[in-house]
Amino acid sequence: MSSENIDNTVSSNIPVITIDGPSGTGKGTLGRQVARYLNWHFLDSGALYRILALAVLDRKIPQDDLHTIEALAEKLPVEFEFGNDHWQVLFEGRDVVSELHTEAIGHLASQLAANKEVRRALLARQRAFREAPGLVTDGRDMGTVIFPDATLKIYLYASPEVRAERRYRQLKAGGLDVKLSQILQELAARDERDSQRLIAPMVAATDAVTIDTSDLTADEVLAKVLELVKERV
Ligand code: C5P
């Protein structure tokens, strides 16, 4: 979304921590841990795009019927809740967390996300998650477009090879027969689309703290971020 057609007036004192970056950097795990630590709300913005993709497939909406897709995006019935020992993503009250992370959903989510009207439709939806005592959120444009006034902005980076390797191990551990080269190819294609699109491209905010996670464990990244939280929040 270019800066001239987005409302950047912010009138909230509620603190926000944004975590942006490409897929496979551990943004989601980190965001959930920080939200639990602070006892704040959590928004996985990628899940909104993924749920939209799931709903489009579920309801057999043609992908070029942007009018219907935008209307659906505006009213997307989704909630994030900690329950049954994990963060649940409730779509129409049903926990869909295990359905969202297929490559087909990620691919369609990223295609829909390149559409200006779809992003506009999800803008207010995302800002509405800013509730007391605070919000931790992860995505691609949380610090640049959705919450430009965030208290703390983190940008996570890791080389495509490291991210592909992590995803490969995750899927293998889940018993899936996958090829590392294919994962790397899909990940590179999604990075390319997300960072080259004209509206709200994936980029670090100028005031973000960038952390290269390539050689760090998830615990080391969490420790670094909690230091920043203690200093700034
Ligand atoms: O983060 P995740 O991989 O779940 O996001 C799925 C897709 O949704 C991304 O590839 C991206 O195209 C889109 N997305 C976005 N802006 C966000 C979050 C996700 O464009 N803030």
Short mmCIF file of C-alpha atoms and ligand atoms in Angstrom, two decimals:
data_model
loop_
_atom_site.label_atom_id
_atom_site.label_comp_id
_atom_site.label_asym_id
_atom_site.label_seq_id
_atom_site.Cartn_x
_atom_site.Cartn_y
_atom_site.Cartn_z
CA MET A 1 0.00 0.00 0.00
CA SER A 2 1.66 3.23 -0.96
CA SER A 3 1.87 5.97 1.62
CA GLU A 4 -0.44 8.34 -0.24
CA ASN A 5 -3.50 6.13 0.05
CA ILE A 6 -3.17 4.87 3.56
CA ASP A 7 -4.40 6.46 6.74
CA ASN A 8 -1.38 6.77 8.98
CA THR A 9 -3.05 8.88 11.64
CA VAL A 10 -2.63 7.01 14.84
CA SER A 11 -4.49 7.98 17.97
CA SER A 12 -3.71 5.13 20.32
CA ASN A 13 -1.48 4.99 23.38
CA ILE A 14 -1.69 1.21 23.48
CA PRO A 15 1.83 -0.18 22.93
CA VAL A 16 2.61 -2.45 19.99
CA ILE A 17 5.62 -4.65 19.22
CA THR A 18 5.96 -5.55 15.55
CA ILE A 19 7.98 -8.48 14.19
CA ASP A 20 8.39 -8.52 10.41
CA GLY A 21 10.46 -10.57 7.99
CA PRO A 22 10.31 -13.43 5.49
CA SER A 23 8.82 -16.84 6.24
CA GLY A 24 10.99 -19.34 8.09
CA THR A 25 12.70 -16.79 10.34
CA GLY A 26 10.73 -17.85 13.42
CA LYS A 27 8.62 -14.66 13.65
CA GLY A 28 5.50 -16.52 14.69
CA THR A 29 7.08 -18.55 17.49
CA LEU A 30 8.92 -15.50 18.75
CA GLY A 31 5.82 -13.28 18.62
CA ARG A 32 3.74 -15.78 20.55
CA GLN A 33 6.45 -16.14 23.22
CA VAL A 34 6.79 -12.38 23.66
CA ALA A 35 2.99 -11.99 23.87
CA ARG A 36 2.80 -14.70 26.54
CA TYR A 37 5.70 -13.14 28.45
CA LEU A 38 4.01 -9.72 28.53
CA ASN A 39 0.49 -11.10 28.73
CA TRP A 40 -0.45 -9.03 25.70
CA HIS A 41 -2.67 -9.79 22.72
CA PHE A 42 -1.18 -11.42 19.67
CA LEU A 43 -1.95 -11.01 15.97
CA ASP A 44 -0.49 -13.34 13.35
CA SER A 45 -1.25 -11.17 10.32
CA GLY A 46 -0.10 -13.87 7.89
CA ALA A 47 -2.88 -16.06 9.29
CA LEU A 48 -5.42 -13.47 8.10
CA TYR A 49 -4.11 -13.77 4.53
CA ARG A 50 -3.96 -17.56 4.90
CA ILE A 51 -7.51 -17.77 6.29
CA LEU A 52 -8.70 -15.60 3.45
CA ALA A 53 -7.07 -18.08 1.05
CA LEU A 54 -8.67 -21.00 2.91
CA ALA A 55 -12.09 -19.34 2.73
CA VAL A 56 -11.66 -18.57 -0.99
CA LEU A 57 -10.87 -22.25 -1.67
CA ASP A 58 -13.56 -23.53 0.74
CA ARG A 59 -16.27 -21.37 -0.76
CA LYS A 60 -15.01 -21.93 -4.32
CA ILE A 61 -14.80 -18.19 -4.98
CA PRO A 62 -13.09 -17.56 -8.35
CA GLN A 63 -9.70 -15.95 -7.70
CA ASP A 64 -10.49 -13.08 -10.04
CA ASP A 65 -13.73 -12.21 -8.21
CA LEU A 66 -11.96 -9.53 -6.18
CA HIS A 67 -15.21 -7.85 -5.21
CA THR A 68 -16.40 -10.93 -3.27
CA ILE A 69 -12.89 -11.56 -1.87
CA GLU A 70 -12.61 -7.98 -0.56
CA ALA A 71 -16.04 -8.17 1.07
CA LEU A 72 -15.02 -11.44 2.73
CA ALA A 73 -11.70 -9.92 3.90
CA GLU A 74 -13.49 -7.01 5.58
CA LYS A 75 -15.63 -9.31 7.69
CA LEU A 76 -13.31 -12.27 8.10
CA PRO A 77 -14.61 -14.04 11.25
CA VAL A 78 -11.27 -14.81 12.92
CA GLU A 79 -9.94 -14.76 16.49
CA PHE A 80 -6.62 -15.72 18.09
CA GLU A 81 -6.85 -17.33 21.50
CA PHE A 82 -4.56 -19.22 23.81
CA GLY A 83 -6.38 -22.44 24.67
CA ASN A 84 -5.79 -26.21 24.93
CA ASP A 85 -2.09 -25.43 25.45
CA HIS A 86 -1.56 -23.69 22.13
CA TRP A 87 -2.44 -20.48 20.27
CA GLN A 88 -5.60 -21.30 18.39
CA VAL A 89 -6.66 -19.58 15.19
CA LEU A 90 -10.44 -19.62 15.23
CA PHE A 91 -12.21 -19.21 11.91
CA GLU A 92 -15.97 -19.08 12.39
CA GLY A 93 -15.27 -20.52 15.84
CA ARG A 94 -13.31 -23.54 14.46
CA ASP A 95 -9.58 -24.01 15.21
CA VAL A 96 -7.99 -24.09 11.74
CA VAL A 97 -4.35 -23.81 12.77
CA SER A 98 -3.37 -27.18 11.28
CA GLU A 99 -5.00 -26.37 7.91
CA LEU A 100 -3.22 -23.09 7.30
CA HIS A 101 0.36 -24.13 6.73
CA THR A 102 0.27 -26.01 3.46
CA GLU A 103 2.29 -24.59 0.57
CA ALA A 104 -0.93 -24.25 -1.51
CA ILE A 105 -2.48 -21.96 1.10
CA GLY A 106 0.78 -19.98 1.50
CA HIS A 107 1.00 -19.55 -2.27
CA LEU A 108 -2.60 -18.33 -2.67
CA ALA A 109 -2.27 -16.11 0.44
CA SER A 110 0.77 -14.43 -1.10
CA GLN A 111 -1.06 -13.93 -4.43
CA LEU A 112 -4.09 -12.38 -2.70
CA ALA A 113 -1.78 -10.26 -0.53
CA ALA A 114 -0.37 -8.51 -3.61
CA ASN A 115 -3.81 -6.99 -4.27
CA LYS A 116 -4.26 -3.42 -3.10
CA GLU A 117 -7.98 -3.72 -2.31
CA VAL A 118 -7.49 -6.92 -0.33
CA ARG A 119 -4.82 -5.17 1.77
CA ARG A 120 -7.06 -2.17 2.25
CA ALA A 121 -9.91 -4.45 3.37
CA LEU A 122 -7.66 -6.07 6.00
CA LEU A 123 -6.18 -2.81 7.29
CA ALA A 124 -8.88 -1.85 9.82
CA ARG A 125 -9.29 -5.53 10.70
CA GLN A 126 -5.63 -5.65 11.78
CA ARG A 127 -5.61 -2.33 13.64
CA ALA A 128 -8.65 -3.45 15.64
CA PHE A 129 -6.41 -6.01 17.39
CA ARG A 130 -4.68 -3.12 19.18
CA GLU A 131 -6.26 -3.53 22.59
CA ALA A 132 -4.99 -2.91 26.14
CA PRO A 133 -2.65 -3.81 27.67
CA GLY A 134 -0.72 -4.19 24.39
CA LEU A 135 -0.28 -6.09 21.13
CA VAL A 136 2.50 -8.21 19.67
CA THR A 137 2.10 -8.83 15.96
CA ASP A 138 4.03 -10.53 13.18
CA GLY A 139 3.93 -10.18 9.40
CA ARG A 140 5.55 -8.33 6.51
CA ASP A 141 4.31 -4.74 6.87
CA MET A 142 3.38 -4.46 10.54
CA GLY A 143 6.09 -1.90 11.33
CA THR A 144 5.96 -0.06 8.00
CA VAL A 145 2.24 0.22 7.19
CA ILE A 146 -0.13 -1.14 9.83
CA PHE A 147 1.50 0.10 13.05
CA PRO A 148 4.02 2.75 11.97
CA ASP A 149 4.02 4.17 15.53
CA ALA A 150 4.92 0.83 17.18
CA THR A 151 6.92 1.01 20.42
CA LEU A 152 9.43 -1.61 19.27
CA LYS A 153 9.97 -2.88 15.73
CA ILE A 154 11.95 -6.04 15.03
CA TYR A 155 12.92 -7.32 11.58
CA LEU A 156 14.03 -10.94 11.50
CA TYR A 157 16.33 -12.11 8.74
CA ALA A 158 17.88 -15.48 7.81
CA SER A 159 19.42 -16.66 4.55
CA PRO A 160 17.02 -18.55 2.22
CA GLU A 161 19.19 -21.69 2.57
CA VAL A 162 18.93 -21.66 6.36
CA ARG A 163 15.17 -21.05 6.25
CA ALA A 164 14.61 -23.81 3.68
CA GLU A 165 16.66 -26.21 5.80
CA ARG A 166 14.60 -25.39 8.92
CA ARG A 167 11.33 -25.93 7.07
CA TYR A 168 12.66 -29.15 5.54
CA ARG A 169 13.53 -30.54 8.98
CA GLN A 170 10.14 -29.48 10.36
CA LEU A 171 8.22 -31.22 7.55
CA LYS A 172 10.42 -34.33 7.67
CA ALA A 173 9.88 -34.58 11.42
CA GLY A 174 6.14 -34.45 10.69
CA GLY A 175 6.59 -37.49 8.44
CA LEU A 176 6.25 -35.67 5.10
CA ASP A 177 8.26 -36.70 2.07
CA VAL A 178 9.67 -33.41 0.81
CA LYS A 179 12.63 -32.21 -1.26
CA LEU A 180 14.94 -29.52 0.08
CA SER A 181 15.51 -28.08 -3.41
CA GLN A 182 11.76 -27.70 -3.97
CA ILE A 183 11.26 -25.98 -0.60
CA LEU A 184 14.09 -23.57 -1.39
CA GLN A 185 12.54 -22.80 -4.78
CA GLU A 186 9.04 -22.17 -3.32
CA LEU A 187 10.44 -20.02 -0.54
CA ALA A 188 12.51 -17.94 -2.98
CA ALA A 189 9.44 -17.42 -5.21
CA ARG A 190 7.34 -16.23 -2.25
CA ASP A 191 10.15 -13.92 -1.01
CA GLU A 192 10.42 -12.46 -4.49
CA ARG A 193 6.67 -11.81 -4.78
CA ASP A 194 6.41 -10.40 -1.23
CA SER A 195 9.39 -8.07 -1.55
CA GLN A 196 8.83 -6.92 -5.14
CA ARG A 197 5.11 -6.13 -4.98
CA LEU A 198 4.17 -2.48 -5.37
CA ILE A 199 1.99 -2.23 -2.29
CA ALA A 200 3.33 -2.79 1.23
CA PRO A 201 6.39 -4.77 0.08
CA MET A 202 8.28 -6.79 2.66
CA VAL A 203 11.00 -4.47 3.91
CA ALA A 204 12.50 -3.51 7.28
CA ALA A 205 11.13 -0.26 8.70
CA THR A 206 13.87 2.37 8.92
CA ASP A 207 13.51 2.37 12.72
CA ALA A 208 13.44 -1.44 13.09
CA VAL A 209 16.11 -3.48 14.88
CA THR A 210 17.24 -6.16 12.41
CA ILE A 211 18.31 -9.52 13.85
CA ASP A 212 20.02 -12.09 11.64
CA THR A 213 18.80 -15.40 13.04
CA SER A 214 20.84 -17.62 10.65
CA ASP A 215 23.28 -18.70 13.37
CA LEU A 216 21.05 -18.28 16.42
CA THR A 217 18.77 -20.72 18.20
CA ALA A 218 15.15 -19.72 18.86
CA ASP A 219 16.03 -19.27 22.55
CA GLU A 220 18.91 -16.94 21.69
CA VAL A 221 16.64 -14.80 19.51
CA LEU A 222 14.03 -14.68 22.28
CA ALA A 223 16.67 -13.60 24.83
CA LYS A 224 17.82 -10.75 22.54
CA VAL A 225 14.28 -9.55 21.98
CA LEU A 226 13.37 -9.70 25.67
CA GLU A 227 16.41 -7.48 26.39
CA LEU A 228 15.03 -4.94 23.92
CA VAL A 229 11.56 -5.27 25.46
CA LYS A 230 12.97 -4.53 28.94
CA GLU A 231 14.86 -1.49 27.62
CA ARG A 232 12.10 0.04 25.54
CA VAL A 233 8.65 -1.09 26.63
O1 C5P B 1 3.60 -15.06 7.44
P1 C5P B 1 2.95 -16.08 6.53
O2 C5P B 1 3.91 -16.93 5.78
O3 C5P B 1 1.91 -16.86 7.24
O4 C5P B 1 2.16 -15.19 5.43
C1 C5P B 1 1.55 -15.76 4.30
C2 C5P B 1 1.56 -14.74 3.18
O5 C5P B 1 0.71 -13.63 3.55
C3 C5P B 1 2.93 -14.10 2.92
O6 C5P B 1 3.70 -14.81 1.97
C4 C5P B 1 2.57 -12.72 2.41
O7 C5P B 1 2.35 -12.71 1.03
C5 C5P B 1 1.25 -12.41 3.07
N1 C5P B 1 1.41 -11.46 4.17
C6 C5P B 1 1.47 -10.12 3.87
N2 C5P B 1 1.52 -9.19 4.85
C7 C5P B 1 1.55 -9.56 6.14
C8 C5P B 1 1.53 -10.94 6.49
C9 C5P B 1 1.48 -11.87 5.47
O8 C5P B 1 1.46 -9.76 2.70
N3 C5P B 1 1.57 -8.62 7.08
#
